[in-house]
Each structure stands twice: as structure tokens, then as C-alpha cells.
Coordinates of N, CA, C and O in Angstrom, one line a residue:
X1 N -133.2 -65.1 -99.3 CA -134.6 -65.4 -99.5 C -135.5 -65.0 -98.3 O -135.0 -64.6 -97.3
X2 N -137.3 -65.1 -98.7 CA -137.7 -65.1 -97.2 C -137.7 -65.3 -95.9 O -138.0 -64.8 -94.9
X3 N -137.1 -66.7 -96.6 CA -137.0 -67.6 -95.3 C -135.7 -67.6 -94.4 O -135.7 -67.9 -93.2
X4 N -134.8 -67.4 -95.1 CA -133.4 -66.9 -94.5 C -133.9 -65.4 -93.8 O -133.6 -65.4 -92.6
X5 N -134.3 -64.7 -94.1 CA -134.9 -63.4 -93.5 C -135.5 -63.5 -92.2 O -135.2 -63.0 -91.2
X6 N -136.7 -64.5 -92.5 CA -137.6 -64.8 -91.2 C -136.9 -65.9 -90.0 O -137.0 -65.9 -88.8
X7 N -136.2 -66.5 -91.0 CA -135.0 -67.2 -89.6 C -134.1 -66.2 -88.5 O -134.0 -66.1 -87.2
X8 N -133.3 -65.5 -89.7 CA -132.8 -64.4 -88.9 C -133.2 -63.7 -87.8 O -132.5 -63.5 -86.8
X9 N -134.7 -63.1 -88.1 CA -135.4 -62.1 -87.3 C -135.8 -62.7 -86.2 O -136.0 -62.1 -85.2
X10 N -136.2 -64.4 -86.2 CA -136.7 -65.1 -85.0 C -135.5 -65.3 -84.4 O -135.6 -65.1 -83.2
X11 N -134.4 -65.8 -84.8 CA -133.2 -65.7 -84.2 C -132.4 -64.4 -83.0 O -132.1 -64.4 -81.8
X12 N -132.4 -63.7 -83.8 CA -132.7 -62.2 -83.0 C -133.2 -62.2 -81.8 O -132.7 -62.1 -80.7
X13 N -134.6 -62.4 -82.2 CA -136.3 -62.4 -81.5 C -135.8 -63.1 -79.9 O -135.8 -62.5 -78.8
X14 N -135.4 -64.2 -80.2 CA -135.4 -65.2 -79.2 C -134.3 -65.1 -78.5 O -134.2 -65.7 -77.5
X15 N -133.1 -64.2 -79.0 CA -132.0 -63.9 -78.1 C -132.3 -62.7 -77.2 O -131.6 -62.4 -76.2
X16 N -133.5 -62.0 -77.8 CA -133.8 -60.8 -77.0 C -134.6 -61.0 -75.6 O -134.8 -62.0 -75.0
X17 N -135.0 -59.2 -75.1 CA -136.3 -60.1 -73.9 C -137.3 -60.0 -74.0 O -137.7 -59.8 -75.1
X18 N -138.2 -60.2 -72.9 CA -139.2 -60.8 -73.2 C -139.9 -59.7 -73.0 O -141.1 -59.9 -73.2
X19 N -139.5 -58.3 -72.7 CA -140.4 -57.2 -73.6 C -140.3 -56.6 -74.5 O -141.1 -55.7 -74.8
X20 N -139.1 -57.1 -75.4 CA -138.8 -57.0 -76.7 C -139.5 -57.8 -77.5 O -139.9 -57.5 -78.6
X21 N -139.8 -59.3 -76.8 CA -140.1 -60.1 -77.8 C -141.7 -60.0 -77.8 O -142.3 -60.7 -78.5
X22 N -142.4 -58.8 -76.6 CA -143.8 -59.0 -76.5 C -144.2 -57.9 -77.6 O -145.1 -58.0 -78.5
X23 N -143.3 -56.9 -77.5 CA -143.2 -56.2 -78.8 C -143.6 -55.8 -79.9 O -144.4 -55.1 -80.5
X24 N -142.5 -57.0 -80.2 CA -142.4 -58.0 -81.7 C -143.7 -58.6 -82.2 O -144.1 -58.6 -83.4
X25 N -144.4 -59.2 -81.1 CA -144.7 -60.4 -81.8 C -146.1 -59.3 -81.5 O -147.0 -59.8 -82.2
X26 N -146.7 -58.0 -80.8 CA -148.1 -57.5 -81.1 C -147.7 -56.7 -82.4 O -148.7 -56.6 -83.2
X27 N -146.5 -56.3 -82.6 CA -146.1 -55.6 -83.6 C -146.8 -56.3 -85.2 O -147.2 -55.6 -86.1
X28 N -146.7 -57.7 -85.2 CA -146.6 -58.8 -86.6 C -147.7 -58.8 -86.0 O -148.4 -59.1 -87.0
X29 N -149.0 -58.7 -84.5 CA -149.9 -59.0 -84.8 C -150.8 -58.2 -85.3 O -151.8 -58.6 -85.8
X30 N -150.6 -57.0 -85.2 CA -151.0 -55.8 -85.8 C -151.0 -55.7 -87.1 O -152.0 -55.3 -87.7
X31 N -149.8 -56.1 -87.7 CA -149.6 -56.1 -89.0 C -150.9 -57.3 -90.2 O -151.6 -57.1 -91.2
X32 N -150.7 -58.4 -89.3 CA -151.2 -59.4 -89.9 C -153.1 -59.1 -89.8 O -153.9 -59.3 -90.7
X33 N -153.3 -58.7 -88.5 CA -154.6 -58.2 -88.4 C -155.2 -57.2 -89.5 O -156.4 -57.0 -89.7
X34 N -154.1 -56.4 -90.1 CA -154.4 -55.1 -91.2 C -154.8 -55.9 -92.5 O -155.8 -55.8 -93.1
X35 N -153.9 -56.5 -92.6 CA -153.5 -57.8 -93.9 C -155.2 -58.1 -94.1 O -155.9 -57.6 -95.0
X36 N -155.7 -59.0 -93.2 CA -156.9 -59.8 -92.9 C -157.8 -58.7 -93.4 O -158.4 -58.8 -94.5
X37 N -157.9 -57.5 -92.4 CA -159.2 -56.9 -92.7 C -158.8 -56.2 -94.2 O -159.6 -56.3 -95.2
X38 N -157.9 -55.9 -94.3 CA -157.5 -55.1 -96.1 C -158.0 -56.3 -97.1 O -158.8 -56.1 -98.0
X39 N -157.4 -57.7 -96.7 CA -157.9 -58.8 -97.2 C -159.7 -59.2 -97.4 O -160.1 -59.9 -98.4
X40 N -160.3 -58.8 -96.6 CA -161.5 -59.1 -95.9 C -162.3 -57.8 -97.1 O -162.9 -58.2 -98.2
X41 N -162.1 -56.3 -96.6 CA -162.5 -55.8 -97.4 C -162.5 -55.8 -99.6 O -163.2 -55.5 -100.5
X42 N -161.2 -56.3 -99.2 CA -161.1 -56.4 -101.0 C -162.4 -57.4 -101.3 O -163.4 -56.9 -101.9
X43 N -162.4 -58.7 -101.0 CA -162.9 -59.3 -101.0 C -164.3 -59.3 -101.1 O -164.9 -60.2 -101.6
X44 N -164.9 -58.2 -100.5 CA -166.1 -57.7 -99.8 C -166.0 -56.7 -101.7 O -166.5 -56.9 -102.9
X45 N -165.5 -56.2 -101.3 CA -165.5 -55.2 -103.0 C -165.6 -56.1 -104.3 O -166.0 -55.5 -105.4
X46 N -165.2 -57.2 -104.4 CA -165.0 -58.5 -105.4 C -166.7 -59.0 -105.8 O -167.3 -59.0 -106.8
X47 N -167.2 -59.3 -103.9 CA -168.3 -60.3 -104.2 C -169.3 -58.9 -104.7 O -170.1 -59.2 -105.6
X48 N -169.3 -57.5 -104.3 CA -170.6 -56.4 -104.8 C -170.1 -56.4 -106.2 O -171.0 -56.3 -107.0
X49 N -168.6 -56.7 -106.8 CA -168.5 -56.5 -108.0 C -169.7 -57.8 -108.9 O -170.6 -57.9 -109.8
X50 N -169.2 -58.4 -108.3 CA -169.4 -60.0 -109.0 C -171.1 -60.1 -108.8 O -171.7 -60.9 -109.5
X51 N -171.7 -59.4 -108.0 CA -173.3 -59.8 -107.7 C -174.0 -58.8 -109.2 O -174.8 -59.1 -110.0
X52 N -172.9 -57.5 -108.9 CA -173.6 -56.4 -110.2 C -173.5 -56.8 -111.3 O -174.4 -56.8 -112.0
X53 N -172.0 -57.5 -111.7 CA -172.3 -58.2 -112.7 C -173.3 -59.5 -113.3 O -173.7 -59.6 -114.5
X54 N -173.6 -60.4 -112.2 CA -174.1 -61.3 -112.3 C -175.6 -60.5 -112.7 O -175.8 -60.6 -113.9
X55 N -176.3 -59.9 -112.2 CA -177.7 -58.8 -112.2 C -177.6 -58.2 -113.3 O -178.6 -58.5 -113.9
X56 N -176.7 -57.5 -114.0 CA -176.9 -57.3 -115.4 C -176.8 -58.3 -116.8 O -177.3 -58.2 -117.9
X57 N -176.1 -59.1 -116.1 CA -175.9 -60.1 -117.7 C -177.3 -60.9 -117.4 O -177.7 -61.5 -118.4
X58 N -178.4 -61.1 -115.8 CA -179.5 -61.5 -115.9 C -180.0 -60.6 -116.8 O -180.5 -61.1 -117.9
X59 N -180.1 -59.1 -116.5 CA -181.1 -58.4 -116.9 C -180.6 -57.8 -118.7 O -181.2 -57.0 -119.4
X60 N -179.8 -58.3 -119.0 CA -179.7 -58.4 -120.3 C -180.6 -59.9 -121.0 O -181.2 -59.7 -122.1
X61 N -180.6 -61.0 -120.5 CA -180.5 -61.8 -121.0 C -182.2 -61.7 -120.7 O -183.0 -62.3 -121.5
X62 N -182.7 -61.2 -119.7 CA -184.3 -61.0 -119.7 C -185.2 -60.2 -121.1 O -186.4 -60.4 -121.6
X63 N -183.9 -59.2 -121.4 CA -184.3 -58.1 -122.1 C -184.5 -59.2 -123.8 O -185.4 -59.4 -124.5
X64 N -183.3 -59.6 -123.9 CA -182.8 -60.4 -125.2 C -184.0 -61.3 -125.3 O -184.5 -61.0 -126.4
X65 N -184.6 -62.3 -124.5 CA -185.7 -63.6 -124.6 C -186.9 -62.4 -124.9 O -187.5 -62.6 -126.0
X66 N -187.1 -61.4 -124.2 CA -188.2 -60.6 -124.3 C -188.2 -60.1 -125.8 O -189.2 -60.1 -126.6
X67 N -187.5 -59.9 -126.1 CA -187.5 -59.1 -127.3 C -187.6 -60.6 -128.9 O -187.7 -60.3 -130.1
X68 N -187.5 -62.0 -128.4 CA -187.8 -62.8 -129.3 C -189.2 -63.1 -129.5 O -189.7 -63.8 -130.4
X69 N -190.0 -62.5 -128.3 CA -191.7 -62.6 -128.1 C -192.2 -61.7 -129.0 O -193.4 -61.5 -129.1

């Protein structure tokens, strides 16, 4: 499993040195920092999705009331 994985590698981690282990641990911060902004950006593409949608189902629903006048 994961977690047997992530045990292992800290196991490792911690028998190594400590510029192995400075390494390591910018290495996973690098990684995790990618994660975030990839994370960050999707997210960012979700809310422009979700605003255009919201803006047309207004501007339909303006068009629809208009057209009962």
C-alpha cells in the first residue's frame, strides 16, 4: 500500500545523511509546490468556466422574460 511505501522511504530517509536527507525532503518540496500551483491553476480554469456559465444561463434567462413582454 501507500503507506507501507511512505514508511519505507522515511525509513531509508532517516538512516541516510543529512545531505541526502536535505535532498529528499527539497526534492518532495518541489514536487508538492508543482502539485499546488497545477492544483491552483486548474482551479483557476474551473472558477472562468463556472463564471461563463453562470453569464450565459443569466443572459438566456434575460432573453426568455424579454421575449414574454
Amino acid at each position: 500500500s501507500q503507506r507501507t511505501l511512505i514508511t519505507l522511504v522515511l525509513r531509508k530517509l532517516l538512516a541516510s545523511s543529512s545531505m541526502a536527507i536535505i535532498g529528499t525532503l527539497e526534492t518532495i518540496k518541489a514536487r508538492l509546490e508543482a502539485l499546488k500551483e497545477d492544483f491552483s491553476l486548474q482551479k483557476q480554469k474551473l472558477d472562468l468556466n463556472l463564471d461563463d456559465d453562470m453569464q450565459e444561463l443569466i443572459e438566456e434567462e434575460e432573453i426568455e422574460i424579454g421575449n414574454h413582454y
